[in-house]
Coordinates of C-alpha atoms in Angstrom, one line a residue:
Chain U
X1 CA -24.2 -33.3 32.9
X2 CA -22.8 -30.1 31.1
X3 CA -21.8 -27.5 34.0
X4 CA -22.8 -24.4 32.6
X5 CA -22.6 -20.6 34.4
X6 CA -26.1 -20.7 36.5
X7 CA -25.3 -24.6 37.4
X8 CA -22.3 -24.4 39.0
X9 CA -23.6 -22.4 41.6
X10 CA -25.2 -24.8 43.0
X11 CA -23.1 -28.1 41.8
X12 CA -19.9 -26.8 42.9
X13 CA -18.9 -24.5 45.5
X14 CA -19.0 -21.3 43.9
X15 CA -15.6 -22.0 43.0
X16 CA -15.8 -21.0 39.4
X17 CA -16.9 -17.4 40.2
X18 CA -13.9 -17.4 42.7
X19 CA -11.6 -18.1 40.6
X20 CA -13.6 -15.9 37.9
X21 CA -13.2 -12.7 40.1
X22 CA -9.5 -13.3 41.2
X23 CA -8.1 -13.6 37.4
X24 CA -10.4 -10.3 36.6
X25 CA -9.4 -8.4 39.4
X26 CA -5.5 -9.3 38.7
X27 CA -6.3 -8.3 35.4
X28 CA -7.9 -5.0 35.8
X29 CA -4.8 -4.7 38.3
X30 CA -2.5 -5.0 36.0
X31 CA -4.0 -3.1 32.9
X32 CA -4.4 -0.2 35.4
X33 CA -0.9 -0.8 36.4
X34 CA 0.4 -0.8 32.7
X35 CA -1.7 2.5 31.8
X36 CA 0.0 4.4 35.3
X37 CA 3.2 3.5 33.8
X38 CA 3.5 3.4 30.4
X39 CA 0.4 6.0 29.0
X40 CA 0.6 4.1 25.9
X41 CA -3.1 4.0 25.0
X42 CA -2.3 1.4 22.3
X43 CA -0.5 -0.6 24.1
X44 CA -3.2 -0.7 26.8
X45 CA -5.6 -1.4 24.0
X46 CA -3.4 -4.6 23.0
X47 CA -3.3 -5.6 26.5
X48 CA -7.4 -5.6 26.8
X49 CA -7.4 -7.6 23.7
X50 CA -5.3 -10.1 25.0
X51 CA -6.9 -10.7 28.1
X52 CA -10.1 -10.4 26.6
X53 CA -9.0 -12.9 24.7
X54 CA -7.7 -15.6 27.3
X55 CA -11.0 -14.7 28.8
X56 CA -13.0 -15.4 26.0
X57 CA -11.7 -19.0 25.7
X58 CA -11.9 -19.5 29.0
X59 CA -15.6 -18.8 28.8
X60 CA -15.7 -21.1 25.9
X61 CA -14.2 -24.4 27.5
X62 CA -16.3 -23.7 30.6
X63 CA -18.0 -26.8 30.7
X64 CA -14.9 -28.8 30.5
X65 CA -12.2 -27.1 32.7
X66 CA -11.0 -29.9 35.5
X67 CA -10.7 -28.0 38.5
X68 CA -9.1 -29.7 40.5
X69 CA -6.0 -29.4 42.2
X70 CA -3.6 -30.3 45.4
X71 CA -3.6 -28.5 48.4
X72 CA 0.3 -27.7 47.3
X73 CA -0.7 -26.3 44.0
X74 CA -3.3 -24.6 46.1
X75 CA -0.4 -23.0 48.4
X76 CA 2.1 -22.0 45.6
X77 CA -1.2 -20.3 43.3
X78 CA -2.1 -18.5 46.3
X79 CA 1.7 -17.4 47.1
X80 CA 2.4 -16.2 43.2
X81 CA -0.9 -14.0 43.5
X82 CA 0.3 -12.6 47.0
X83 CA 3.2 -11.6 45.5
X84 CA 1.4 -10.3 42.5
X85 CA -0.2 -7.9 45.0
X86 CA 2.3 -7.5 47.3
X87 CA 4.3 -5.9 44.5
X88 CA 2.0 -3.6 42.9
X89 CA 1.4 -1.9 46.2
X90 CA 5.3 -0.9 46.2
X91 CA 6.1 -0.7 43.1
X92 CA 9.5 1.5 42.9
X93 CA 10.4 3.4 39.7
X94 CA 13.3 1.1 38.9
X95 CA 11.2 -2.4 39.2
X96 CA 9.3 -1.5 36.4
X97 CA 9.9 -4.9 34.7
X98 CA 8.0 -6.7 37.0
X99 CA 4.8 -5.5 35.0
X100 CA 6.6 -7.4 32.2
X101 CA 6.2 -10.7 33.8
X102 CA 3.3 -10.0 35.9
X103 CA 1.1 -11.9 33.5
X104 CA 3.3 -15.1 33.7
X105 CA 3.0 -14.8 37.4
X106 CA -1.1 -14.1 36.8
X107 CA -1.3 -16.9 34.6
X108 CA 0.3 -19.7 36.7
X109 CA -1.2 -18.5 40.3
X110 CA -4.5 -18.5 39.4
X111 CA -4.4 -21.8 37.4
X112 CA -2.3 -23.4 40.1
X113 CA -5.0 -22.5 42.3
X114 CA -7.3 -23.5 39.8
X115 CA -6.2 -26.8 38.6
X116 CA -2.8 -27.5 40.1
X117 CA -0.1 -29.3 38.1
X118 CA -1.3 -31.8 36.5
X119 CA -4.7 -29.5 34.9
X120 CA -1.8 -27.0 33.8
X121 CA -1.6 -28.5 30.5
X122 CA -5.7 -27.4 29.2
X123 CA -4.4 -24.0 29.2
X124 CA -2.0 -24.6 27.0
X125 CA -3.8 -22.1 24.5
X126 CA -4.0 -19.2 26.9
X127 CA -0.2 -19.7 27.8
X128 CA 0.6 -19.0 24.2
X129 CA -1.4 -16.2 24.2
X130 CA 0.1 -15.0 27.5
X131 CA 3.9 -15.5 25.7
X132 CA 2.9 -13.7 22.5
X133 CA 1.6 -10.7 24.9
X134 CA 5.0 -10.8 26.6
X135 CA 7.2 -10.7 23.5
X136 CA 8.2 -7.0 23.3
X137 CA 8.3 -5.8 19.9
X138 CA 10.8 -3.1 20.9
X139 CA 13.6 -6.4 21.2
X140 CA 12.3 -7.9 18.2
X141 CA 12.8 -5.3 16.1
X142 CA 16.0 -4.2 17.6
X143 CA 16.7 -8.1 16.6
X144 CA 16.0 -8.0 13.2
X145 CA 17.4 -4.6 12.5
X146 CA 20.5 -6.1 13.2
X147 CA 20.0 -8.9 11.8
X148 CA 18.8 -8.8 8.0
X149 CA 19.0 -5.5 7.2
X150 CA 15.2 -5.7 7.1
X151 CA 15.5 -2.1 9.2
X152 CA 16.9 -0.4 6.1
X153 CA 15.2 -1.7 3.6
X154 CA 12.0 -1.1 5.3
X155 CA 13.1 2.4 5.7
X156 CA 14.1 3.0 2.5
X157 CA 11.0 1.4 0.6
X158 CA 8.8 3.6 3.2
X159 CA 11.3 6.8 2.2
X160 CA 10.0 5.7 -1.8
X161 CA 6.2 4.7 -0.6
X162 CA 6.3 8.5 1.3
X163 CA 8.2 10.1 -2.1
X164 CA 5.8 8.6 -4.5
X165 CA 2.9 9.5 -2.8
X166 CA 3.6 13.2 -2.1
X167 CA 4.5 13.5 -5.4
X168 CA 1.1 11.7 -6.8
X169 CA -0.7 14.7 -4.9
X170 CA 1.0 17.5 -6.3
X171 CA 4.2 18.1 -4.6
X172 CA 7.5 17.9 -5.8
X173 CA 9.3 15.7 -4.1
X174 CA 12.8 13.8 -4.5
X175 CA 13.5 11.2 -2.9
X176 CA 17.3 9.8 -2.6
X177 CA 18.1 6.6 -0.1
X178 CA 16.4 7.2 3.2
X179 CA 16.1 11.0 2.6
X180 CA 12.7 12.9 0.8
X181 CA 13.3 16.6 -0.2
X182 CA 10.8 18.4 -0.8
X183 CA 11.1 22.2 -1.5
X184 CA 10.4 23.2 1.9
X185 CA 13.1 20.9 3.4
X186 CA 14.1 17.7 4.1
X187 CA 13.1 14.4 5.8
X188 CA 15.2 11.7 6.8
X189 CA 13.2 8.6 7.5
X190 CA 14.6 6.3 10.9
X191 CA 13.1 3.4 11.4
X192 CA 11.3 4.2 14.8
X193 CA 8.9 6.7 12.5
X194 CA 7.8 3.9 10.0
X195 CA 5.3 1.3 10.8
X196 CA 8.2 -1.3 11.4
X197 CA 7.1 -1.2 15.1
X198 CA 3.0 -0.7 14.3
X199 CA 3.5 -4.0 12.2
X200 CA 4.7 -5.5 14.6
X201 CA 2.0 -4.7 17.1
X202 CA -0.5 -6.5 14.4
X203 CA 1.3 -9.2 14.4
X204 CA 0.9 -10.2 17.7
X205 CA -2.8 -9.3 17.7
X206 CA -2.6 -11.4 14.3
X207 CA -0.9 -14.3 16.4
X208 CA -3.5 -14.0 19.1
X209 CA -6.7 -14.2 16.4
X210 CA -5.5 -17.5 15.0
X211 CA -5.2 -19.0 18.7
X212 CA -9.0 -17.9 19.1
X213 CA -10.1 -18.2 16.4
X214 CA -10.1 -21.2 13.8
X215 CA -9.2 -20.1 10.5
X216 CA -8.2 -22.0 6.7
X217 CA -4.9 -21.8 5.5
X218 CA -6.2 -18.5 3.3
X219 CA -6.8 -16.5 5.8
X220 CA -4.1 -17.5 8.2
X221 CA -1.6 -16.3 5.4
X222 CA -3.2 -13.1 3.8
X223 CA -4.2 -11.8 7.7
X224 CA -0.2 -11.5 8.7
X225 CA -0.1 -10.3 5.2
X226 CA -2.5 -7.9 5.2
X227 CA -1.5 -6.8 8.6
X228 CA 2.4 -5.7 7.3
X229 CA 0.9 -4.0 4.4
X230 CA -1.9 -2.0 6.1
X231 CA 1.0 -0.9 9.0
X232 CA 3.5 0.1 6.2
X233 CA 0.5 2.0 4.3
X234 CA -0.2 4.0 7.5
X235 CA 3.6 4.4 8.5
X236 CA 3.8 6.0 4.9
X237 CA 0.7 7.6 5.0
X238 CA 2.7 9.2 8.9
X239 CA 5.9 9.7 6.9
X240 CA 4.4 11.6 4.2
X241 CA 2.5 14.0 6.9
X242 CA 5.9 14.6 8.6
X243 CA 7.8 15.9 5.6
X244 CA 4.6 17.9 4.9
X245 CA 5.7 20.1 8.0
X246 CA 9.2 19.7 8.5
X247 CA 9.0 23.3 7.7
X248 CA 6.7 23.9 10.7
X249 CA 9.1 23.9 14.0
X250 CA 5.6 23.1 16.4
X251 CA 3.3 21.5 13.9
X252 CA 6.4 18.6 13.1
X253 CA 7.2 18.5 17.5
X254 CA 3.5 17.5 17.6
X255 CA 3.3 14.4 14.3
X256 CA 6.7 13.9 15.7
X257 CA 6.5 12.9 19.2
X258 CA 4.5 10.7 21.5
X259 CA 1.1 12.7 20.9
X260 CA 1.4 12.0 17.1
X261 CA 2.7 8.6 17.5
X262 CA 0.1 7.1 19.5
X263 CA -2.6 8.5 16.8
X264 CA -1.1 6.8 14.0
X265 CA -0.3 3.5 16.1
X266 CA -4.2 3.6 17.6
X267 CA -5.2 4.3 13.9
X268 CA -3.3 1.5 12.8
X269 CA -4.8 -1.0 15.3
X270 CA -8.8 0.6 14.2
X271 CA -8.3 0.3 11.0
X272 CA -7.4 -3.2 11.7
X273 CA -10.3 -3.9 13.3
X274 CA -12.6 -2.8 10.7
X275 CA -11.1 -4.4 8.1
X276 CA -11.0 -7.9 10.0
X277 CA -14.8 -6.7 10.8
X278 CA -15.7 -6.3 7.1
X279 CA -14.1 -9.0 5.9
X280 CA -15.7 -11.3 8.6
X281 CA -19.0 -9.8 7.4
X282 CA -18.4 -10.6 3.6
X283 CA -17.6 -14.2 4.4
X284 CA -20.3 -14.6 6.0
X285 CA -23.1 -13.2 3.7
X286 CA -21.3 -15.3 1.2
X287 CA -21.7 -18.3 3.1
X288 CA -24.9 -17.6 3.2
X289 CA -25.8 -17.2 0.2
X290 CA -24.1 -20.5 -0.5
X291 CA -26.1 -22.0 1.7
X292 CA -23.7 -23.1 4.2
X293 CA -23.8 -23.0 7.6
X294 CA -21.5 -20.2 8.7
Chain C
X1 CA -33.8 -23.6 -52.8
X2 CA -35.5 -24.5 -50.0
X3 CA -35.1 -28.2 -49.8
X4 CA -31.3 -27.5 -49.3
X5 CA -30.3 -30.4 -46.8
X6 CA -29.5 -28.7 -43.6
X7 CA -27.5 -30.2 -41.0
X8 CA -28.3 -30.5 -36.3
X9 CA -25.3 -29.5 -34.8
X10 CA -24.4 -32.5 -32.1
X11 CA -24.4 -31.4 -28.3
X12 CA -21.0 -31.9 -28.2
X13 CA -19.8 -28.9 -29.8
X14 CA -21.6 -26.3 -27.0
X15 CA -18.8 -27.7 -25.1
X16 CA -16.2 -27.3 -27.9
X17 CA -17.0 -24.0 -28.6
X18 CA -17.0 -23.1 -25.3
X19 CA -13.8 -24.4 -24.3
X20 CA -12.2 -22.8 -27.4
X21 CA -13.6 -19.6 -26.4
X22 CA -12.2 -19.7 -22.9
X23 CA -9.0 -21.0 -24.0
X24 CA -8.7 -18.0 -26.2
X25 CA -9.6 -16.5 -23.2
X26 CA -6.8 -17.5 -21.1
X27 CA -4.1 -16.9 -23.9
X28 CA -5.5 -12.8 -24.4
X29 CA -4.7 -12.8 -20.7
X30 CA -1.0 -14.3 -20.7
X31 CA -0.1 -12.5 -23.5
X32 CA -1.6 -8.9 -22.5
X33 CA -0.1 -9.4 -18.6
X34 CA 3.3 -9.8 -21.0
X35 CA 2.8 -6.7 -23.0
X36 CA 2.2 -5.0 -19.3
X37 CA 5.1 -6.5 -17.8
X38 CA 7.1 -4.9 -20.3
X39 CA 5.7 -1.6 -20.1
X40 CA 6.0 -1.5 -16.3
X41 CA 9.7 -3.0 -15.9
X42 CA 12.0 -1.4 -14.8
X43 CA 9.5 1.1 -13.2
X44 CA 10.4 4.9 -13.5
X45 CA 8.0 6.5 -11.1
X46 CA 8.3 10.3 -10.6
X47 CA 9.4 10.9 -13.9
X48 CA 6.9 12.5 -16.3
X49 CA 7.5 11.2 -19.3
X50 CA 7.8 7.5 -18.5
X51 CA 4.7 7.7 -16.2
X52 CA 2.8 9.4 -19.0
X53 CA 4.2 7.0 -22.2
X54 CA 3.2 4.1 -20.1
X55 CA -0.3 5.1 -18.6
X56 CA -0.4 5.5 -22.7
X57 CA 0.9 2.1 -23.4
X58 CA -1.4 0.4 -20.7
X59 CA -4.8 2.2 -22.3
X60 CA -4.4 1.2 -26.2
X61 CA -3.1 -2.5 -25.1
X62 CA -6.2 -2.6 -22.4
X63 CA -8.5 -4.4 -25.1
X64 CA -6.4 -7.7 -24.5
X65 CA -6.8 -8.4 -21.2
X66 CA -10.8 -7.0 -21.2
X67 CA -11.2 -8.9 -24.1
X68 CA -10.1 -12.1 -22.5
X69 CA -12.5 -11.3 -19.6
X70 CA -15.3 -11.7 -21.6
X71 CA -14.2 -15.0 -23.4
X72 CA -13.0 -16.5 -19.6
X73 CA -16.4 -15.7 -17.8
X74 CA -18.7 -16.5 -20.8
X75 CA -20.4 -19.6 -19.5
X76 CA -23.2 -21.3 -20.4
X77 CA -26.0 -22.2 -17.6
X78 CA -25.5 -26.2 -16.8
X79 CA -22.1 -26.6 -17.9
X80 CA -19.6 -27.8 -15.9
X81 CA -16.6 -26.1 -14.6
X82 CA -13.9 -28.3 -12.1
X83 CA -12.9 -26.8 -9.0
X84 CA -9.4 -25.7 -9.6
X85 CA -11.3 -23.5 -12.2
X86 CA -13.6 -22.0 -9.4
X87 CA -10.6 -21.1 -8.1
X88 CA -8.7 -19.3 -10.7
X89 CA -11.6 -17.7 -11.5
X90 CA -12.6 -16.0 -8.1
X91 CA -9.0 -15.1 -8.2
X92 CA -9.4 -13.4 -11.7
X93 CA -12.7 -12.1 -10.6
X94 CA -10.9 -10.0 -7.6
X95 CA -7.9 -8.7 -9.6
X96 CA -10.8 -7.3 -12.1
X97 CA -11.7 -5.3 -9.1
X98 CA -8.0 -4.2 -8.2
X99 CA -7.3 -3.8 -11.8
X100 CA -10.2 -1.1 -11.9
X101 CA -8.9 0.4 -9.1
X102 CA -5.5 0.8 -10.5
X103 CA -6.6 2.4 -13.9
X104 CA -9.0 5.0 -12.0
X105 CA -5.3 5.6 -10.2
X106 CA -4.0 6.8 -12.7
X107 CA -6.3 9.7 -13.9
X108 CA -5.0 12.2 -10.9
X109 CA -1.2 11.0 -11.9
X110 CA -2.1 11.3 -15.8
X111 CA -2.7 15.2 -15.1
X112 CA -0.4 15.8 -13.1
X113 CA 2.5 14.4 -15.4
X114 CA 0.5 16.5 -18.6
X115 CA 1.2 20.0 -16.4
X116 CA 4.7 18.7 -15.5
X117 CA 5.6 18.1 -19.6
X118 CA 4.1 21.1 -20.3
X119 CA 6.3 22.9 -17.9
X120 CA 9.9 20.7 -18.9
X121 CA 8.8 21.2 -22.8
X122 CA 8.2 25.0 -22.0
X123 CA 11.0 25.2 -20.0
X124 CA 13.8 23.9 -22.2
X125 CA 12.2 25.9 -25.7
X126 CA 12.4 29.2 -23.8
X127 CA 16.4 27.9 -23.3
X128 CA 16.5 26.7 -26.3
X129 CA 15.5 30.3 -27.7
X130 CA 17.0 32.0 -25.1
X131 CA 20.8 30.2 -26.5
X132 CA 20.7 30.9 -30.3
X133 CA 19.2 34.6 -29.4
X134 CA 22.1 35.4 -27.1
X135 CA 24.7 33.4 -29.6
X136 CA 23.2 35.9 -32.3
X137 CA 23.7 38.8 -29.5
X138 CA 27.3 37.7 -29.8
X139 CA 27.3 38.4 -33.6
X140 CA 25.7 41.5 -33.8
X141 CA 27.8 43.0 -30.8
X142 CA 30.9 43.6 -33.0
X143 CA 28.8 44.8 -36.3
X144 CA 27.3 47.9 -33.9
X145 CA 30.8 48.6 -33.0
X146 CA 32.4 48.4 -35.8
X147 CA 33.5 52.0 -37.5
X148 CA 35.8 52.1 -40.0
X149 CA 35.5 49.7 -43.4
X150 CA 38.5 47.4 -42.1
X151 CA 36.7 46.4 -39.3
X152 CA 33.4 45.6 -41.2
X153 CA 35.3 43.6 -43.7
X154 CA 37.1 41.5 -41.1
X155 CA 33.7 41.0 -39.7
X156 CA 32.6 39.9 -43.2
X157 CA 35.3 37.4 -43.6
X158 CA 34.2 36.1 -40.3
X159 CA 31.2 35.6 -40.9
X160 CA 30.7 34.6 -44.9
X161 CA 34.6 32.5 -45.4
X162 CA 34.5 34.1 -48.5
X163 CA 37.1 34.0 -50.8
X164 CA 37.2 37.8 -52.0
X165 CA 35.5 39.8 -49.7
X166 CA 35.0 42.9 -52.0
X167 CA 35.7 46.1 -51.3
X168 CA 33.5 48.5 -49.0
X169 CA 31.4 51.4 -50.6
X170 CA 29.4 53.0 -47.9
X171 CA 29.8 51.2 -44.6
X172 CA 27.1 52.4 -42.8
X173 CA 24.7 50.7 -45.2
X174 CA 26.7 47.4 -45.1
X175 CA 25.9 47.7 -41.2
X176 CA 22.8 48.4 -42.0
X177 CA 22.2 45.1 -43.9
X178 CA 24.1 42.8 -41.3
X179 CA 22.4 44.5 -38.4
X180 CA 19.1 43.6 -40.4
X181 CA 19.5 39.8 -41.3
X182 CA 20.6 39.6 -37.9
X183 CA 17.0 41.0 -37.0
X184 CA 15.4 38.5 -39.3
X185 CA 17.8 35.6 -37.7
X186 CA 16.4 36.4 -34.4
X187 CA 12.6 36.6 -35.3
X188 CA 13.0 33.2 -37.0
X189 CA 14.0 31.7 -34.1
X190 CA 12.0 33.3 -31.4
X191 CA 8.9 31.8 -34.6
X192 CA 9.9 28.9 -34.6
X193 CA 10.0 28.2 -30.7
X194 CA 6.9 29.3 -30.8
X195 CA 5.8 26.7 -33.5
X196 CA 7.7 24.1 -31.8
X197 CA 5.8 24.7 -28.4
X198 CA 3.0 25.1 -30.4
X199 CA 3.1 21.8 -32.0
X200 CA 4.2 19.6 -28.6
X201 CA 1.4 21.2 -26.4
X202 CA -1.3 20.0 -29.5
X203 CA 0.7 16.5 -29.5
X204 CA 0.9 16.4 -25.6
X205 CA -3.1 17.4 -24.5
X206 CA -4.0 15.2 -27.3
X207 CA -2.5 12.2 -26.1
X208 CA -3.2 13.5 -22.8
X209 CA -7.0 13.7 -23.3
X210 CA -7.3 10.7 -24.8
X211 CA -5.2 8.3 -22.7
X212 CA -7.0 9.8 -19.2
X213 CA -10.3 9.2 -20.7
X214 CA -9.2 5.9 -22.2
X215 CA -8.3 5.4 -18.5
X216 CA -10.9 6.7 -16.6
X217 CA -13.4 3.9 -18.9
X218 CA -11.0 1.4 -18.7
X219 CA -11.0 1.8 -14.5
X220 CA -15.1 1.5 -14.7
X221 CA -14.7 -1.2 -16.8
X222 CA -13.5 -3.4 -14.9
X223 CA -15.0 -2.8 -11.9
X224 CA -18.2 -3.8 -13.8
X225 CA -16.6 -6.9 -15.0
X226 CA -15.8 -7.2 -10.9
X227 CA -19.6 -6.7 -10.4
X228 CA -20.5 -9.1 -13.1
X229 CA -18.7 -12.1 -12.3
X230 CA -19.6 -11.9 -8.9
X231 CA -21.7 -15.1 -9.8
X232 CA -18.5 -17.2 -9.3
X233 CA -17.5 -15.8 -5.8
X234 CA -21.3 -16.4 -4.9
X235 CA -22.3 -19.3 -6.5
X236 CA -19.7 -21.9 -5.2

C-alpha cells in the first residue's frame, strides 16, 4: 500500500515528520548561518534553491524512501547533527569554512539517521545536488583563469560587447584590448566585473534543474547555453554602466562595489528565472496544442 | 477553336512542382546566407562606413533569402513532409524571428553611422579647404610685400616658369592682377568644397533613407514570416 503524507502518521511512527523537521530545521540553520556571514543575497538565494530542491525530490520519492536503518547508523546520524549544532552555537570568526561543509555533514546525519548505510545509496540524486552546491565558483574560476586563458578572453570579448554597445547608443567609444575609452575616461575591464562569476552561478543552478528535472537532449544543451550568454549579456550590460560613470567618483564606488554587484548578480539569477518560466510556458501550450500530454 | 484537345495534368506533378519549388527554395537560401557571409566577414564594427556600406549590402541582397522563405514554407494541405524536414523547418522558422530582429537592429545603428559620415565627410572638406586656402595664403604673402619691380618679376618667374618674363610697366597694377587671381583661386576652392559636400550629403541621406527604410520593412518582414510559419512549430 502507497505510504503517502496523512498515512504515515498512523502506519509508521511519525518518523517521517521527524526526520522531516530535523533536515528543515538544519536547513533553515544553516541558510540563516550563511546570510549572518556572508550577506550575499544571491548567494542565499542559490542556497534556498538548492535545498528547495533536495526537498522537492524528497517529497517526490516519498512513497518509496526505505527508512530503515541500524542502531549504529542511528548513533553516527545523530553524532554528525550534534556536531552540526554544536558548531553553529560557537562559531569563531576564523572557522568560517565549516559552513562550507556543513551541508555534507547535513546530508549524511540526517540520512544516516534516516536510512543508515545500506539506504545511503537512494539519495544518490540529492548528494549530487549537495556537491554541486559545495563547488565554489570563486576556485573554479580562479582554475580556469589559469588554465585556458578563458579569463582574458572573456574579458576582452566583454571589453568589445561593452564598446560596441555604448557606441550603438550614441557614445563614442574606443575600445583597445581589455581597455574602453570613452571621452569622459577610461575603463579597464578585470574579470571579477564581467559575468565570468554570474555564469558560473547559472551553471550550477543549471546543473541542479537537470537533476530535478527530466529534460531532452535540446534543452539540456541550449539551457547551459543560454545561461553563459544571458550572464555575459548582463556582465556587459554592468560593464557598459561602469564606464558610463567612471567620471563620477561616488556614482562608480556605488555600480562598483558590493551594493552594485549583488544587483546585477540577483538580476542575473531573475532574469533566469523568467526566461526558464517562459519557456516552460511556451512548451507547454505547444504541447498542447499538439495534443500531447504535457 | 474550341474542340482544341486539352490535356489532365497527372497527380503526380503537385508533388513535382512542389518539390521544385522548395528546392529552389533551399538553394535562394544557401546562396543568399553566402552573399551575407561575405558582406559580414571580417566584421568592422564601430566604423561608419563599413557598418553603413553593409547594412546597405544586406537590404538590396534581402530579396534572396525572403524569397526563399516563401518557396520553402509553400506547402500544400495533405502533402507529406518527413521528419528531418519538420526539423529544419522549425529551425528556419525561428531564425526568421531572430533575422527580423536583427534588421529592426540596425535602424538605430543606420542613423547613427549617417550623422557620424556626415560629420568625417564634413570634417575632412573643411581641411581639405582649409589646406589649399592657406597654401594660396602662402602665395599671396610675398606678392603684398613685394615693392620694387625686381621683386615682382622674381615672383613671376616663380610662379609662371616662363621663359621671358617681360619687363614691368606699372607694378602696382601687376600686383593688382596677381593679388586678384589669387582672390578668384580661393573662391573656387572654398565653391567647390561647398559642391563637394553638397554632393556627398545628397549621395549619403539618399542611401541613408533608403537602406533604413529598406531595413525597417525588411525587420517586419520577417517577423511576419516568423508569425506565419508558426503552423510548423504548432502543428507537429
Amino acid at each position: 500500500m502507497k505510504l503517502t503524507f496523512t498515512n504515515g502518521l498512523e502506519k509508521l511512527n511519525d518518523s517521517k515528520i521527524l526526520l522531516f523537521a530535523i533536515a528543515s530545521s538544519l536547513i533553515a540553520l544553516y541558510l540563516l548561518l550563511t546570510f549572518k556571514v556572508l550577506s550575499d543575497i544571491d548567494r542565499t538565494i542559490m542556497d534556498m534553491i538548492f535545498w528547495g530542491s533536495i526537498l522537492l525530490l524528497l517529497r517526490r520519492k516519498e512513497a518509496e524512501l526505505i527508512l530503515k536503518s541500524s542502531s549504529v547508523s542511528k548513533i553516527i546520524g545523530i553524532i554528525l547533527i550534534a556536531f552540526v549544532l554544536a558548531k553553529s552555537i560557537s562559531l569563531f570568526a576564523f572557522e568560517v569554512y565549516f559552513l562550507r561543509v556543513m551541508p555534507l555533514f547535513i546530508f549524511f546525519g540526517v540520512a544516516l539517521l534516516a536510512s543508515g548505510f545500506k539506504g545511503l545509496k537512494q539519495y544518490w540524486r540529492e548528494f549530487i545536488i549537495i556537491i554541486i552546491l559545495l563547488a565554489n565558483p570563486v576556485r573554479i574560476l580562479t582554475l580556469l583563469e589559469n588554465a585556458f586563458s578563458v579569463g582574458e578572453i572573456y574579458e576582452k570579448v566583454t571589453a568589445h560587447f561593452s564598446g560596441f554597445l555604448l557606441y550603438y547608443l550614441g557614445f563614442n567609444s574606443l575600445t583597445q584590448e581589455n581597455y574602453i575609452t570613452l571621452p569622459h575616461g577610461t575603463v579597464l575591464v578585470g574579470l571579477p566585473c564581467t559575468g565570468f562569476s554570474s555564469g558560473l552561478m547559472l551553471l550550477q543552478l543549471c546543473a541542479v534543474l537537470m537533476v530535478v528535472f527530466p529534460l531532452n537532449w535540446w534543452k539540456k544543451i541550449s539551457l547551459p547555453l543560454a545561461a553563459i550568454l544571458l550572464a555575459f549579456v548582463v556582465g556587459g550590460l554592468r560593464v557598459a554602466l561602469l564606464a558610463l560613470v567612471v567620471s563620477n567618483p561616488e556614482q562608480f564606488e556605488f555600480w562598483h562595489g558590493d551594493e552594485g554587484n549583488q544587483i546585477f548578480s540577483t538580476l542575473t539569477i531573475l532574469l533566469f528565472g523568467f526566461m526558464c518560466n517562459y519557456l516552460s510556458q511556451i512548451r507547454s501550450l505547444e504541447s498542447r496544442q499538439q495534443g500531447k500530454q504535457i | 477553336m474550341n474542340n482544341e484537345k486539352r490535356y489532365s495534368i497527372p497527380p503526380f506533378v503537385s508533388v513535382n512542382s512542389y518539390n521544385l519549388l522548395h528546392i529552389l527554395g533551399y538553394f535562394f537560401l544557401i546562396l543568399s546566407s553566402l552573399d551575407y557571409l561575405q558582406a559580414l566577414i571580417p566584421p568592422d564594427f564601430t566604423n561608419p562606413a563599413w557598418e553603413f556600406n553593409t547594412i546597405g549590402r544586406l537590404v538590396e541582397l534581402v530579396a534572396f533569402p525572403a524569397l526563399g522563405y516563401l518557396f520553402i514554407f509553400f506547402r500544400g494541405e495533405n502533402s507529406l513532409i518527413n521528419k528531418k524536414e519538420v526539423l529544419l523547418l522549425k529551425f528556419l522558422s525561428w531564425f526568421a524571428l531572430i533575422l527580423g530582429i536583427l534588421f529592426l537592429l540596425m535602424l538605430p545603428l543606420g542613423i547613427s553611422s549617417t550623422i557620424r559620415i556626415e560629420d568625417a565627410n564634413r570634417n575632412e572638406i573643411a581641411s581639405q579647404v582649409q589646406q589649399n586656402v592657406e597654401q594660396l595664403q602662402q602665395v599671396r604673402t610675398p606678392i603684398e610685400e613685394a615693392q620694387s619691380p625686381e621683386e615682382i618679376r622674381n615672383i613671376l618667374a616663380q610662379l609662371t616658369n616662363a621663359e621671358e618674363i617681360p619687363l614691368i610697366e606699372n607694378p602696382s597694377e601687376t600686383k593688382e592682377q596677381l593679388l586678384s587671381q589669387i582672390n578668384t583661386a580661393e573662391e573656387q576652392v572654398r565653391a567647390r568644397g561647398s559642391i563637394e559636400r553638397g554632393s556627398r550629403r545628397r549621395n549619403l541621406y539618399k542611401n541613408s533613407v533608403k537602406w533604413n527604410i529598406g531595413a525597417f520593412l525588411s525587420g517586419v518582414l520577417f517577423i511576419y514570416i516568423w508569425n506565419i510559419t508558426g503552423w510548423v512549430r504548432q502543428s507537429f
